mmCIF file of C-alpha atoms in Angstrom:
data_model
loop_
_atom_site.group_PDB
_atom_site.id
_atom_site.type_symbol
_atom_site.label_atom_id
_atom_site.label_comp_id
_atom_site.label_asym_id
_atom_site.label_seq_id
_atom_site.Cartn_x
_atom_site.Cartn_y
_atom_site.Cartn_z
ATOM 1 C CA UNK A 4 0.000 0.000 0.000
ATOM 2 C CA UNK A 5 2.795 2.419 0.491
ATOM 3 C CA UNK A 6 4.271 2.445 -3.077
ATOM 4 C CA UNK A 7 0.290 1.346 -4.546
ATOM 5 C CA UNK A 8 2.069 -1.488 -6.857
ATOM 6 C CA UNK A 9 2.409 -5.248 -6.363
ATOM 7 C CA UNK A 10 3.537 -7.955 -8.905
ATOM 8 C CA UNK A 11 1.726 -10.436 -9.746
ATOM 9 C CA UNK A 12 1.914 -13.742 -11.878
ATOM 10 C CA UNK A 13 3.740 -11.210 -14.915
ATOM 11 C CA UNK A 14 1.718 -8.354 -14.565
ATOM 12 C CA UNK A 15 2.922 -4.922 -12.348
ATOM 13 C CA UNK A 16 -0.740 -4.307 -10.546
ATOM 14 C CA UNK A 17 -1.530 -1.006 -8.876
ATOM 15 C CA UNK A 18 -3.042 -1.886 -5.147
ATOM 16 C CA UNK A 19 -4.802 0.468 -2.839
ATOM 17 C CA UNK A 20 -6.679 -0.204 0.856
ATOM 18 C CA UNK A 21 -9.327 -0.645 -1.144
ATOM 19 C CA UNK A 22 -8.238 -4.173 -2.738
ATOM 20 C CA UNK A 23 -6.586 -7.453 -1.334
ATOM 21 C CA UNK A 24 -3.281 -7.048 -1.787
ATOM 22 C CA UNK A 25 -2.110 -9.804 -4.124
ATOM 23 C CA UNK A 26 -0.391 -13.295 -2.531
ATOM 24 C CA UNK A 27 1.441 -16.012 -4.573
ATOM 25 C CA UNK A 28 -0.513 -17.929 -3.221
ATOM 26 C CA UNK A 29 -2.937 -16.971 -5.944
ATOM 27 C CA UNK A 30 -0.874 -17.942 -8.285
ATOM 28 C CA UNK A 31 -2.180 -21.538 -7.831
ATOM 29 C CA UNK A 32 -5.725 -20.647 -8.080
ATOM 30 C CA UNK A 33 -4.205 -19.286 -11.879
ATOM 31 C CA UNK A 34 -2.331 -22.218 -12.826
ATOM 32 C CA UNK A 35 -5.163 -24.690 -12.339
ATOM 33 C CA UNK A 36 -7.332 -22.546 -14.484
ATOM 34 C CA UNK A 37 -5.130 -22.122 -16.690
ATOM 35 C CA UNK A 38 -4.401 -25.780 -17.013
ATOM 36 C CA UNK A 39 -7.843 -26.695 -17.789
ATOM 37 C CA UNK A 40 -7.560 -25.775 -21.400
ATOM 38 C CA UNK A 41 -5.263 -24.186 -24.111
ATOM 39 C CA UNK A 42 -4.734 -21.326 -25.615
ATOM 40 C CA UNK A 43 -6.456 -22.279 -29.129
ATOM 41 C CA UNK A 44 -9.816 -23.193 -27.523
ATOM 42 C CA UNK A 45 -12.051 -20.708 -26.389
ATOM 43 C CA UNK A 46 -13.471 -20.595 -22.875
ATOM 44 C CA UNK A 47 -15.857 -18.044 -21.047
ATOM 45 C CA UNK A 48 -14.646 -17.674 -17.383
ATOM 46 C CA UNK A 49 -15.993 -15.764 -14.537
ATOM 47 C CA UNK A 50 -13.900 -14.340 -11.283
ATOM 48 C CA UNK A 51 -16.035 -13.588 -8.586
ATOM 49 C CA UNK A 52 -14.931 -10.950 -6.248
ATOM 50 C CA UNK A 53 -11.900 -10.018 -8.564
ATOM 51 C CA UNK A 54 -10.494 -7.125 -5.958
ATOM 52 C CA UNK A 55 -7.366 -5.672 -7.867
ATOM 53 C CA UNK A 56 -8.427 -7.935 -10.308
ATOM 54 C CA UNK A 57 -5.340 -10.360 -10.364
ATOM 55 C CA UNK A 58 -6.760 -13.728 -11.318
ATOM 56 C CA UNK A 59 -9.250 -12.136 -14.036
ATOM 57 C CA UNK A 60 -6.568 -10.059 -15.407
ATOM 58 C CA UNK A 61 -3.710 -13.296 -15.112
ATOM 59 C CA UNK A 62 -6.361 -15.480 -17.245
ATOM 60 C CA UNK A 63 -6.649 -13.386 -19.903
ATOM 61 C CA UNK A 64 -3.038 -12.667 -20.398
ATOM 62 C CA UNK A 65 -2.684 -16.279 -21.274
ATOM 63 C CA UNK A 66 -5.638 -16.845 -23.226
ATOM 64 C CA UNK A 67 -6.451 -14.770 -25.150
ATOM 65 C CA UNK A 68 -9.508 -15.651 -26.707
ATOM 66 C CA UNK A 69 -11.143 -16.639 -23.830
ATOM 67 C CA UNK A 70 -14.076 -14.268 -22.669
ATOM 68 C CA UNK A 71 -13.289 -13.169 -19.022
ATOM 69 C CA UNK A 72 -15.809 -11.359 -17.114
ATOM 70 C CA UNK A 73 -15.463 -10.126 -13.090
ATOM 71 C CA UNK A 74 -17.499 -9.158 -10.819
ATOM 72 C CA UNK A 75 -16.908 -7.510 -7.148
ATOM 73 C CA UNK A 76 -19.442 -5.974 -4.929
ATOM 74 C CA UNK A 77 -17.042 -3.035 -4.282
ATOM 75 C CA UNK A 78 -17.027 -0.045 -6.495
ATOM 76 C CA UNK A 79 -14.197 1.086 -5.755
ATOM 77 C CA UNK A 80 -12.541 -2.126 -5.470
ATOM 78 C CA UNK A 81 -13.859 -2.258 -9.414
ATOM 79 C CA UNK A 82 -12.127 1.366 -9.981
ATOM 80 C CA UNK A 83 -8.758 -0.346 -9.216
ATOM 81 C CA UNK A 84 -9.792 -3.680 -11.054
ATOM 82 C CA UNK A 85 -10.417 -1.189 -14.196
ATOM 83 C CA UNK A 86 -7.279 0.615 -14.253
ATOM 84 C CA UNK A 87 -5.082 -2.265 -13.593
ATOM 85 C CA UNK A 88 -7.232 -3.465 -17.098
ATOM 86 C CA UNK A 89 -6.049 -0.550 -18.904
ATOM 87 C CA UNK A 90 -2.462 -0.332 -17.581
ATOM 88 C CA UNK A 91 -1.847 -3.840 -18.584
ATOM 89 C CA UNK A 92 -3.628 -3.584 -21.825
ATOM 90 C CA UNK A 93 -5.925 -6.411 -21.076
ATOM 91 C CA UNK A 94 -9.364 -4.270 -21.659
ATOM 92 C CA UNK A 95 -11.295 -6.846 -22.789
ATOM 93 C CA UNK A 96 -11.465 -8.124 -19.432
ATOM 94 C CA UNK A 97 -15.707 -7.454 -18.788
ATOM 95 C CA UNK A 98 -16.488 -5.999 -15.089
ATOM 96 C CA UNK A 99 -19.689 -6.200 -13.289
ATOM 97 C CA UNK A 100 -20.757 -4.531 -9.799
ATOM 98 C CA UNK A 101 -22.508 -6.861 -7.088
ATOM 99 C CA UNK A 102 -22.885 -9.732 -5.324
ATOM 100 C CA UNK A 103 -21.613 -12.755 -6.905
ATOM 101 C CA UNK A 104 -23.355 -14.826 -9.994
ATOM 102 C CA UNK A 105 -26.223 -11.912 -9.678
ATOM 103 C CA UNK A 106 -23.641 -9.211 -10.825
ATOM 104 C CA UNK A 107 -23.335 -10.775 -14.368
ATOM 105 C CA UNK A 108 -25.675 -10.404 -17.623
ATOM 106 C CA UNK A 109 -28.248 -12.842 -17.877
ATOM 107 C CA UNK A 110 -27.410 -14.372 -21.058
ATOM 108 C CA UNK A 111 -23.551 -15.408 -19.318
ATOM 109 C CA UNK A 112 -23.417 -18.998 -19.388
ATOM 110 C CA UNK A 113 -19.679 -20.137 -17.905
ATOM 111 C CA UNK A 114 -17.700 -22.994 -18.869
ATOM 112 C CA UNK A 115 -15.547 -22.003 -15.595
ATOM 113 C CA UNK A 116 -15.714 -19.791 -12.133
ATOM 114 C CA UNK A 117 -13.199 -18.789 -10.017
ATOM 115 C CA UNK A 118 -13.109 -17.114 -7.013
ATOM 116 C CA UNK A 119 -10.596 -16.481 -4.003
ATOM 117 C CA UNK A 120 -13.509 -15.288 -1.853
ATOM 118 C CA UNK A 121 -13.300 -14.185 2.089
ATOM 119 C CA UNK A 122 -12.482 -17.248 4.146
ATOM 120 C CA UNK A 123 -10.934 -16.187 7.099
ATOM 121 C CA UNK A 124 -12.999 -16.943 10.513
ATOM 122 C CA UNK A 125 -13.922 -14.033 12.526
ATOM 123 C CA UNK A 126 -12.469 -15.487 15.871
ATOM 124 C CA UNK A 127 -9.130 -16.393 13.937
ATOM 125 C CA UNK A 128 -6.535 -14.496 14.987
ATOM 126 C CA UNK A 129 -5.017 -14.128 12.132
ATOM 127 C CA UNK A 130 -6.928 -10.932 11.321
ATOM 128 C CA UNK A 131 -4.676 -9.193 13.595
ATOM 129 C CA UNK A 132 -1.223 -9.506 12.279
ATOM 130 C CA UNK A 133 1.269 -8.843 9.452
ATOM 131 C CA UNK A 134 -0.862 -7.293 6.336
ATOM 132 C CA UNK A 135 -4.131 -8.573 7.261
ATOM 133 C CA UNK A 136 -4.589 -5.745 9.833
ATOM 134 C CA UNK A 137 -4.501 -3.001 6.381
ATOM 135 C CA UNK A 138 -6.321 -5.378 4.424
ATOM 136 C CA UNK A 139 -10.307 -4.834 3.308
ATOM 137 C CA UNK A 140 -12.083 -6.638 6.243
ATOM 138 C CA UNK A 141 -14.855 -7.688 3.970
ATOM 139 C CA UNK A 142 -12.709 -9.269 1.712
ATOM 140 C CA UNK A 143 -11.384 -11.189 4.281
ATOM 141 C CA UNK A 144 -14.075 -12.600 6.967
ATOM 142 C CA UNK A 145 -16.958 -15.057 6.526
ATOM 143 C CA UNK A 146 -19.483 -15.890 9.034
ATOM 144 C CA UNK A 147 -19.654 -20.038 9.115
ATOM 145 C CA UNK A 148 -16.248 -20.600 10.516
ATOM 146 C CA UNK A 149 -15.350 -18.746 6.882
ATOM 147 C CA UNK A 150 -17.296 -20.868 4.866
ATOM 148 C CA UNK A 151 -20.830 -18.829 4.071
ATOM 149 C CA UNK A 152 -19.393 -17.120 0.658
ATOM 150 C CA UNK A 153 -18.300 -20.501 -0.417
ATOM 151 C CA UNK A 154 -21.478 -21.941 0.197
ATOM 152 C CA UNK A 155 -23.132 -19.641 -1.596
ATOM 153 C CA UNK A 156 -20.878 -19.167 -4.282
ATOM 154 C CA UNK A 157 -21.048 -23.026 -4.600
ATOM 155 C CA UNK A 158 -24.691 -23.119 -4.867
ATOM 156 C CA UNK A 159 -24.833 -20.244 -7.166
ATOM 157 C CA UNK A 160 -22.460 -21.964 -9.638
ATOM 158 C CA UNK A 161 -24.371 -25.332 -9.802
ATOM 159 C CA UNK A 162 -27.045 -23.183 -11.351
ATOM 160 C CA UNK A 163 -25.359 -21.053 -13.523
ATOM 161 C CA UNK A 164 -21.786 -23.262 -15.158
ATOM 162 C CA UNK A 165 -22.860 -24.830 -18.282
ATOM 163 C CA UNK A 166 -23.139 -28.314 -17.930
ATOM 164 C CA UNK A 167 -19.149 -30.022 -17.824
ATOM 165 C CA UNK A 168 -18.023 -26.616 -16.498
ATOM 166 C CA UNK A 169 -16.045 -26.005 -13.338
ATOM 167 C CA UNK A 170 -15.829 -24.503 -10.242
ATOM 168 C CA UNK A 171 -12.279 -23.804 -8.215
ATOM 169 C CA UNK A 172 -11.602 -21.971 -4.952
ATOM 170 C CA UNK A 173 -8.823 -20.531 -2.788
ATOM 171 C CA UNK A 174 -9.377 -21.236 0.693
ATOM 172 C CA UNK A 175 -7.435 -21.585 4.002
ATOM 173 C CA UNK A 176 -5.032 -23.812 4.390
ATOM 174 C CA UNK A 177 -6.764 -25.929 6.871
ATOM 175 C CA UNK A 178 -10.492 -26.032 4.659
ATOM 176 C CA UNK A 179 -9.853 -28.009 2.333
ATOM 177 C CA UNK A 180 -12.018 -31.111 3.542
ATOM 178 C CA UNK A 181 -15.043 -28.779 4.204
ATOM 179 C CA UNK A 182 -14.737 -27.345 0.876
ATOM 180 C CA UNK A 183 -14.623 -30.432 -0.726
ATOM 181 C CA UNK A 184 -17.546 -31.612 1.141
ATOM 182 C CA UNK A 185 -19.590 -28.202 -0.064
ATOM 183 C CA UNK A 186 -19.052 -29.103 -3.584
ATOM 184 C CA UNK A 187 -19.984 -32.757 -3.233
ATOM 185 C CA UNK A 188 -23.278 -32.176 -1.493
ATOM 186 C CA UNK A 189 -23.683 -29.211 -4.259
ATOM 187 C CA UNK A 190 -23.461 -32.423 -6.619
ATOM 188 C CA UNK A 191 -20.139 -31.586 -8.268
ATOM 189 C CA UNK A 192 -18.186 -34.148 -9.402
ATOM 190 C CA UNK A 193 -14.474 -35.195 -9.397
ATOM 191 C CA UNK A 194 -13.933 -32.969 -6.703
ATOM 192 C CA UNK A 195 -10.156 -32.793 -5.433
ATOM 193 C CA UNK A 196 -7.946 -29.827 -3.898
ATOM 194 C CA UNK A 197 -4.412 -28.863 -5.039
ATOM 195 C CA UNK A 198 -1.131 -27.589 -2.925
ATOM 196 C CA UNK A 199 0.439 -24.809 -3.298
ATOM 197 C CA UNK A 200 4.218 -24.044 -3.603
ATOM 198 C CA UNK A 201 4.345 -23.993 0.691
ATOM 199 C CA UNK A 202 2.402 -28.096 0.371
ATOM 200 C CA UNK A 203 -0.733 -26.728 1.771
ATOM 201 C CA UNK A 204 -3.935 -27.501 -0.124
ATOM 202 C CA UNK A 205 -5.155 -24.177 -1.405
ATOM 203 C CA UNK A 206 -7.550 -24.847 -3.970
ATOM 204 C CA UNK A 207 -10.771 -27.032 -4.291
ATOM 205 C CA UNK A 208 -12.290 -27.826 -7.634
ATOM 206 C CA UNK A 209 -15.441 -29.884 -9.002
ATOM 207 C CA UNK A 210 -17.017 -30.422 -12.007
ATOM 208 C CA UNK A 211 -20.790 -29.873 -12.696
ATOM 209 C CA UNK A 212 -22.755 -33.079 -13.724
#
């Protein structure tokens, strides 16, 4: 926050309080989009609550002909989003104001959603130290022991991906298991969770039916 830039993946992002600041952690959450398919096949792919607008903004420097839409509830969290767009030349990237799947246009139908969504618990005491003191506290804490945005995200998605498409999530390091049990009782399918570069499991993904 004090010289309003962060890297992230390859692209130089502007961050203010009003945004996450962006972790490389999040860099998993990226490659396991990125890995589900290549560059000559076209994809549409949502990012819900894109903050700064990293992951959105990381996807469609890779793949370029995929459509890549983003949502956030924050307007000025959108303002940042935008200009980080612009400033990396990627303004094809589509941006939406509101709460989740009812931000986007009614005729979006996505073969894949992505969010890193709040997920910290309000009792963990994490919220107090290193960055996370600066940090947006909405984009942080979840009621539900940090686990209501994924639920609802989840159930969201399992109306809205087209039918094959997929859902992935960063979460905490210790959710994994209760995220993986969201998505099954959701009815997703060949739901497993991948580590990141510290061997924690940071991100859950499923398949709809």
């Amino acid at each position: 926050y004090i010289t309003g830039k962060r890297g992230f993946w390859t692209l130089d992002l502007t961050v203010t309080p009003d945004v996450l600041i962006p972790r490389a952690d999040t860099e998993t959450l990226v490659e396991s989009v990125l890995a589900l398919a290549d560059k000559n096949t076209s994809r549409t792919v949502v990012d819900l609550g894109t903050g700064s607008g990293a992951i959105a903004l990381a996807i469609a420097s890779e793949r370029p002909l995929w459509r890549v839409l983003a949502t956030d509830a924050s307007a000025c969290a959108l303002q940042v989003a935008q200009q980080n767009a612009a400033q990396c030349e990627l303004s094809r990237v589509e941006f939406f104001q509101g709460n989740w799947c009812a931000a986007l246009p009614p005729d979006v139908a996505p073969d894949i959603i992505v969010s890193n969504p709040p997920y910290i618990a309000a009792d963990d005491p994490h919220l107090q130290q290193g960055d996370l003191r600066f940090e947006p506290i909405t984009a942080l804490k979840a009621d539900d022991n940090g686990l209501k945005d994924i639920r609802q995200i989840t159930a969201e998605a399992a109306k809205l991906l087209k039918s094959s498409g997929i859902l992935l999530f960063e979460h905490g390091y210790q959710q994994a298991e209760a995220v993986r049990q969201i998505l099954h009782a959701a009815g997703f399918e060949q739901v497993h969770s991948l580590r990141d570069l510290a061997g924690h499991e940071r991100v859950t993904q499923g398949v709809k039916p």
